[in-house]
Amino acid sequence: GGVFLVLMVGYGAIYSYAGFAEEIGATFGAERASVAIVYALSGGSCFFVSALTGPLADRVGARVLAAAGMVLVGLGLIIAAAATSLIEVYVGYGLLIGTGTGFAYVPAVAAVQRRFEAHRGLASGIAVSGVGVGTALVAPAADALALFGNWRVAFLVCGLAAILVGLTGAM
């Protein structure tokens, strides 16, 4: 259940970006290609960092890395919400959210693998289904939050929620 929440938060944040790309582009007067770099940064940094955090989890534990990752995801959203330039969105949404999700992904999934001998496949399937649920639920929830303001309000609220829900899952 914890890994489900961590993956739901991390990948929900990464994949919900597409719902805001047009509005972010308009805010900063940026072309589509410039705005798309944010998504490439978040996905690329996630999987690059994942290769490094697997071995690190063997030393410091999955909980520490997953908790740090969820804080980075939340901070990434909060920094992006306050961005005054597209570069700041690159750093917050692109790099911090991707890095945070990368910190959590492999260590959390490996923890499930170690914990379950019987029904390991079922446990792993439930855990990684958080990716799909996050993709399905986080984007519409962020859209609903945007009704109370703009994308900045949605990012701020989602950043705080990501820290709360993500840390709950990590623990």
PDB file of C-alpha atoms in Angstrom:
ATOM      1  CA  GLY A   1       0.000   0.000   0.000  1.00  0.00           C
ATOM      2  CA  GLY A   2       2.806   2.397   0.826  1.00  0.00           C
ATOM      3  CA  VAL A   3       4.610   1.772  -2.443  1.00  0.00           C
ATOM      4  CA  PHE A   4       1.298   2.188  -4.273  1.00  0.00           C
ATOM      5  CA  LEU A   5       0.938   5.686  -2.740  1.00  0.00           C
ATOM      6  CA  VAL A   6       4.546   6.658  -3.465  1.00  0.00           C
ATOM      7  CA  LEU A   7       4.301   5.637  -7.112  1.00  0.00           C
ATOM      8  CA  MET A   8       0.865   7.226  -7.443  1.00  0.00           C
ATOM      9  CA  VAL A   9       2.235  10.564  -6.225  1.00  0.00           C
ATOM     10  CA  GLY A  10       5.478  10.508  -8.213  1.00  0.00           C
ATOM     11  CA  TYR A  11       4.213   9.306 -11.537  1.00  0.00           C
ATOM     12  CA  GLY A  12       0.924  11.144 -11.138  1.00  0.00           C
ATOM     13  CA  ALA A  13       2.935  14.353 -10.917  1.00  0.00           C
ATOM     14  CA  ILE A  14       5.121  13.508 -13.903  1.00  0.00           C
ATOM     15  CA  TYR A  15       2.285  12.410 -16.160  1.00  0.00           C
ATOM     16  CA  SER A  16      -0.184  15.139 -15.188  1.00  0.00           C
ATOM     17  CA  TYR A  17       2.125  17.792 -16.653  1.00  0.00           C
ATOM     18  CA  ALA A  18       0.586  17.450 -20.112  1.00  0.00           C
ATOM     19  CA  GLY A  19      -2.663  18.865 -18.753  1.00  0.00           C
ATOM     20  CA  PHE A  20      -0.921  22.130 -17.904  1.00  0.00           C
ATOM     21  CA  ALA A  21       1.625  22.467 -20.712  1.00  0.00           C
ATOM     22  CA  GLU A  22      -0.461  24.772 -22.886  1.00  0.00           C
ATOM     23  CA  GLU A  23      -1.338  27.107 -20.027  1.00  0.00           C
ATOM     24  CA  ILE A  24       2.294  27.205 -18.825  1.00  0.00           C
ATOM     25  CA  GLY A  25       3.445  27.972 -22.353  1.00  0.00           C
ATOM     26  CA  ALA A  26       0.977  30.854 -22.569  1.00  0.00           C
ATOM     27  CA  THR A  27       2.086  32.201 -19.190  1.00  0.00           C
ATOM     28  CA  PHE A  28       5.712  32.422 -20.277  1.00  0.00           C
ATOM     29  CA  GLY A  29       5.156  33.076 -23.986  1.00  0.00           C
ATOM     30  CA  ALA A  30       6.976  29.852 -24.810  1.00  0.00           C
ATOM     31  CA  GLU A  31       6.674  27.632 -27.849  1.00  0.00           C
ATOM     32  CA  ARG A  32       5.445  24.061 -27.607  1.00  0.00           C
ATOM     33  CA  ALA A  33       8.935  22.551 -27.953  1.00  0.00           C
ATOM     34  CA  SER A  34      10.270  24.652 -25.064  1.00  0.00           C
ATOM     35  CA  VAL A  35       7.374  23.642 -22.855  1.00  0.00           C
ATOM     36  CA  ALA A  36       7.749  19.949 -23.792  1.00  0.00           C
ATOM     37  CA  ILE A  37      11.285  19.953 -22.413  1.00  0.00           C
ATOM     38  CA  VAL A  38       9.787  19.964 -18.905  1.00  0.00           C
ATOM     39  CA  TYR A  39       8.248  16.527 -19.464  1.00  0.00           C
ATOM     40  CA  ALA A  40      11.462  15.191 -20.999  1.00  0.00           C
ATOM     41  CA  LEU A  41      13.449  16.429 -18.000  1.00  0.00           C
ATOM     42  CA  SER A  42      11.111  14.848 -15.472  1.00  0.00           C
ATOM     43  CA  GLY A  43      11.034  11.472 -17.209  1.00  0.00           C
ATOM     44  CA  GLY A  44      14.724  11.440 -18.049  1.00  0.00           C
ATOM     45  CA  SER A  45      15.890  12.468 -14.590  1.00  0.00           C
ATOM     46  CA  CYS A  46      13.544   9.934 -12.994  1.00  0.00           C
ATOM     47  CA  PHE A  47      14.988   6.968 -14.822  1.00  0.00           C
ATOM     48  CA  PHE A  48      18.587   8.186 -14.644  1.00  0.00           C
ATOM     49  CA  VAL A  49      18.356   8.631 -10.866  1.00  0.00           C
ATOM     50  CA  SER A  50      16.587   5.270 -10.494  1.00  0.00           C
ATOM     51  CA  ALA A  51      19.736   3.537 -11.715  1.00  0.00           C
ATOM     52  CA  LEU A  52      21.680   5.151  -8.888  1.00  0.00           C
ATOM     53  CA  THR A  53      19.192   4.769  -6.048  1.00  0.00           C
ATOM     54  CA  GLY A  54      18.874   0.993  -6.246  1.00  0.00           C
ATOM     55  CA  PRO A  55      22.367   0.360  -4.866  1.00  0.00           C
ATOM     56  CA  LEU A  56      22.015   3.310  -2.497  1.00  0.00           C
ATOM     57  CA  ALA A  57      18.853   1.770  -1.016  1.00  0.00           C
ATOM     58  CA  ASP A  58      20.880  -1.290  -0.026  1.00  0.00           C
ATOM     59  CA  ARG A  59      22.981   1.008   2.188  1.00  0.00           C
ATOM     60  CA  VAL A  60      20.486   3.497   3.631  1.00  0.00           C
ATOM     61  CA  GLY A  61      17.128   1.775   3.189  1.00  0.00           C
ATOM     62  CA  ALA A  62      14.136   2.283   0.944  1.00  0.00           C
ATOM     63  CA  ARG A  63      12.146   4.387   3.419  1.00  0.00           C
ATOM     64  CA  VAL A  64      14.782   7.107   3.618  1.00  0.00           C
ATOM     65  CA  LEU A  65      15.071   7.410  -0.156  1.00  0.00           C
ATOM     66  CA  ALA A  66      11.318   7.202  -0.756  1.00  0.00           C
ATOM     67  CA  ALA A  67      10.676   9.880   1.890  1.00  0.00           C
ATOM     68  CA  ALA A  68      13.355  12.155   0.427  1.00  0.00           C
ATOM     69  CA  GLY A  69      11.905  11.553  -3.019  1.00  0.00           C
ATOM     70  CA  MET A  70       8.399  12.515  -1.982  1.00  0.00           C
ATOM     71  CA  VAL A  71       9.661  15.729  -0.396  1.00  0.00           C
ATOM     72  CA  LEU A  72      11.485  16.532  -3.653  1.00  0.00           C
ATOM     73  CA  VAL A  73       8.303  15.884  -5.670  1.00  0.00           C
ATOM     74  CA  GLY A  74       6.320  18.220  -3.412  1.00  0.00           C
ATOM     75  CA  LEU A  75       9.025  20.899  -3.483  1.00  0.00           C
ATOM     76  CA  GLY A  76       9.237  20.601  -7.253  1.00  0.00           C
ATOM     77  CA  LEU A  77       5.547  21.382  -7.556  1.00  0.00           C
ATOM     78  CA  ILE A  78       5.796  24.266  -5.089  1.00  0.00           C
ATOM     79  CA  ILE A  79       8.818  25.755  -6.872  1.00  0.00           C
ATOM     80  CA  ALA A  80       7.079  25.429 -10.236  1.00  0.00           C
ATOM     81  CA  ALA A  81       3.991  27.148  -8.783  1.00  0.00           C
ATOM     82  CA  ALA A  82       6.113  30.162  -7.861  1.00  0.00           C
ATOM     83  CA  ALA A  83       8.164  30.193 -11.084  1.00  0.00           C
ATOM     84  CA  THR A  84       8.827  33.525 -12.735  1.00  0.00           C
ATOM     85  CA  SER A  85      10.460  31.946 -15.783  1.00  0.00           C
ATOM     86  CA  LEU A  86      10.273  28.737 -17.764  1.00  0.00           C
ATOM     87  CA  ILE A  87      13.776  27.861 -16.509  1.00  0.00           C
ATOM     88  CA  GLU A  88      12.375  27.705 -12.977  1.00  0.00           C
ATOM     89  CA  VAL A  89       9.651  25.340 -14.205  1.00  0.00           C
ATOM     90  CA  TYR A  90      12.411  23.214 -15.765  1.00  0.00           C
ATOM     91  CA  VAL A  91      14.162  23.025 -12.400  1.00  0.00           C
ATOM     92  CA  GLY A  92      11.072  22.540 -10.234  1.00  0.00           C
ATOM     93  CA  TYR A  93       8.778  20.419 -12.350  1.00  0.00           C
ATOM     94  CA  GLY A  94      11.349  18.880 -14.643  1.00  0.00           C
ATOM     95  CA  LEU A  95      14.331  18.096 -12.461  1.00  0.00           C
ATOM     96  CA  LEU A  96      13.009  17.984  -8.892  1.00  0.00           C
ATOM     97  CA  ILE A  97       9.875  15.973  -9.604  1.00  0.00           C
ATOM     98  CA  GLY A  98      11.811  13.578 -11.833  1.00  0.00           C
ATOM     99  CA  THR A  99      14.645  13.224  -9.341  1.00  0.00           C
ATOM    100  CA  GLY A 100      12.219  12.744  -6.466  1.00  0.00           C
ATOM    101  CA  THR A 101      10.294  10.041  -8.285  1.00  0.00           C
ATOM    102  CA  GLY A 102      13.593   8.400  -9.232  1.00  0.00           C
ATOM    103  CA  PHE A 103      14.678   8.426  -5.586  1.00  0.00           C
ATOM    104  CA  ALA A 104      11.540   6.507  -4.650  1.00  0.00           C
ATOM    105  CA  TYR A 105      10.811   4.154  -7.560  1.00  0.00           C
ATOM    106  CA  VAL A 106      13.455   1.416  -7.544  1.00  0.00           C
ATOM    107  CA  PRO A 107      14.033   1.355  -3.757  1.00  0.00           C
ATOM    108  CA  ALA A 108      10.307   1.126  -3.053  1.00  0.00           C
ATOM    109  CA  VAL A 109       9.668  -1.615  -5.603  1.00  0.00           C
ATOM    110  CA  ALA A 110      12.735  -3.529  -4.375  1.00  0.00           C
ATOM    111  CA  ALA A 111      11.357  -3.341  -0.823  1.00  0.00           C
ATOM    112  CA  VAL A 112       8.181  -5.075  -2.005  1.00  0.00           C
ATOM    113  CA  GLN A 113      10.267  -7.766  -3.701  1.00  0.00           C
ATOM    114  CA  ARG A 114      12.207  -8.428  -0.486  1.00  0.00           C
ATOM    115  CA  ARG A 115       9.187  -8.398   1.792  1.00  0.00           C
ATOM    116  CA  PHE A 116       7.027 -10.928  -0.064  1.00  0.00           C
ATOM    117  CA  GLU A 117       7.982 -14.498  -0.812  1.00  0.00           C
ATOM    118  CA  ALA A 118       4.497 -15.855  -1.323  1.00  0.00           C
ATOM    119  CA  HIS A 119       2.373 -13.837  -3.731  1.00  0.00           C
ATOM    120  CA  ARG A 120       5.361 -11.676  -4.739  1.00  0.00           C
ATOM    121  CA  GLY A 121       3.921 -11.062  -8.195  1.00  0.00           C
ATOM    122  CA  LEU A 122       0.567  -9.983  -6.797  1.00  0.00           C
ATOM    123  CA  ALA A 123       2.210  -7.660  -4.271  1.00  0.00           C
ATOM    124  CA  SER A 124       4.402  -6.136  -6.960  1.00  0.00           C
ATOM    125  CA  GLY A 125       1.447  -5.713  -9.291  1.00  0.00           C
ATOM    126  CA  ILE A 126      -0.571  -3.909  -6.625  1.00  0.00           C
ATOM    127  CA  ALA A 127       2.397  -1.683  -5.784  1.00  0.00           C
ATOM    128  CA  VAL A 128       3.200  -0.619  -9.339  1.00  0.00           C
ATOM    129  CA  SER A 129      -0.456  -0.115 -10.205  1.00  0.00           C
ATOM    130  CA  GLY A 130      -0.043   3.148  -8.292  1.00  0.00           C
ATOM    131  CA  VAL A 131       1.592   4.465 -11.474  1.00  0.00           C
ATOM    132  CA  GLY A 132      -1.607   3.889 -13.439  1.00  0.00           C
ATOM    133  CA  VAL A 133      -3.902   5.142 -10.713  1.00  0.00           C
ATOM    134  CA  GLY A 134      -1.758   8.251 -10.272  1.00  0.00           C
ATOM    135  CA  THR A 135      -1.901   8.870 -13.986  1.00  0.00           C
ATOM    136  CA  ALA A 136      -5.664   8.393 -14.025  1.00  0.00           C
ATOM    137  CA  LEU A 137      -6.552  10.338 -10.866  1.00  0.00           C
ATOM    138  CA  VAL A 138      -3.954  13.002 -10.265  1.00  0.00           C
ATOM    139  CA  ALA A 139      -4.401  14.842 -13.559  1.00  0.00           C
ATOM    140  CA  PRO A 140      -8.203  15.249 -13.203  1.00  0.00           C
ATOM    141  CA  ALA A 141      -7.757  16.244  -9.556  1.00  0.00           C
ATOM    142  CA  ALA A 142      -5.207  18.864 -10.578  1.00  0.00           C
ATOM    143  CA  ASP A 143      -7.621  20.131 -13.259  1.00  0.00           C
ATOM    144  CA  ALA A 144     -10.355  20.423 -10.637  1.00  0.00           C
ATOM    145  CA  LEU A 145      -7.998  22.408  -8.387  1.00  0.00           C
ATOM    146  CA  ALA A 146      -7.202  24.721 -11.270  1.00  0.00           C
ATOM    147  CA  LEU A 147     -10.854  25.807 -11.201  1.00  0.00           C
ATOM    148  CA  PHE A 148     -10.015  27.625  -7.942  1.00  0.00           C
ATOM    149  CA  GLY A 149      -7.287  29.624  -9.641  1.00  0.00           C
ATOM    150  CA  ASN A 150      -4.793  28.812 -12.332  1.00  0.00           C
ATOM    151  CA  TRP A 151      -2.123  26.170 -12.774  1.00  0.00           C
ATOM    152  CA  ARG A 152      -0.088  27.793  -9.993  1.00  0.00           C
ATOM    153  CA  VAL A 153      -2.813  27.145  -7.413  1.00  0.00           C
ATOM    154  CA  ALA A 154      -3.140  23.556  -8.602  1.00  0.00           C
ATOM    155  CA  PHE A 155       0.635  23.009  -8.362  1.00  0.00           C
ATOM    156  CA  LEU A 156       0.809  24.520  -4.880  1.00  0.00           C
ATOM    157  CA  VAL A 157      -2.036  22.408  -3.484  1.00  0.00           C
ATOM    158  CA  CYS A 158      -0.731  19.287  -5.241  1.00  0.00           C
ATOM    159  CA  GLY A 159       2.769  19.955  -3.905  1.00  0.00           C
ATOM    160  CA  LEU A 160       1.527  20.045  -0.330  1.00  0.00           C
ATOM    161  CA  ALA A 161      -0.656  16.974  -0.914  1.00  0.00           C
ATOM    162  CA  ALA A 162       2.274  15.153  -2.534  1.00  0.00           C
ATOM    163  CA  ILE A 163       4.405  15.671   0.555  1.00  0.00           C
ATOM    164  CA  LEU A 164       1.634  14.516   2.891  1.00  0.00           C
ATOM    165  CA  VAL A 165       0.477  11.495   0.881  1.00  0.00           C
ATOM    166  CA  GLY A 166       3.972  10.632  -0.343  1.00  0.00           C
ATOM    167  CA  LEU A 167       5.508  10.667   3.143  1.00  0.00           C
ATOM    168  CA  THR A 168       2.618   8.564   4.425  1.00  0.00           C
ATOM    169  CA  GLY A 169       3.367   5.987   1.743  1.00  0.00           C
ATOM    170  CA  ALA A 170       7.118   6.141   2.288  1.00  0.00           C
ATOM    171  CA  MET A 171       6.778   5.433   5.980  1.00  0.00           C
TER     172      MET A 171
END
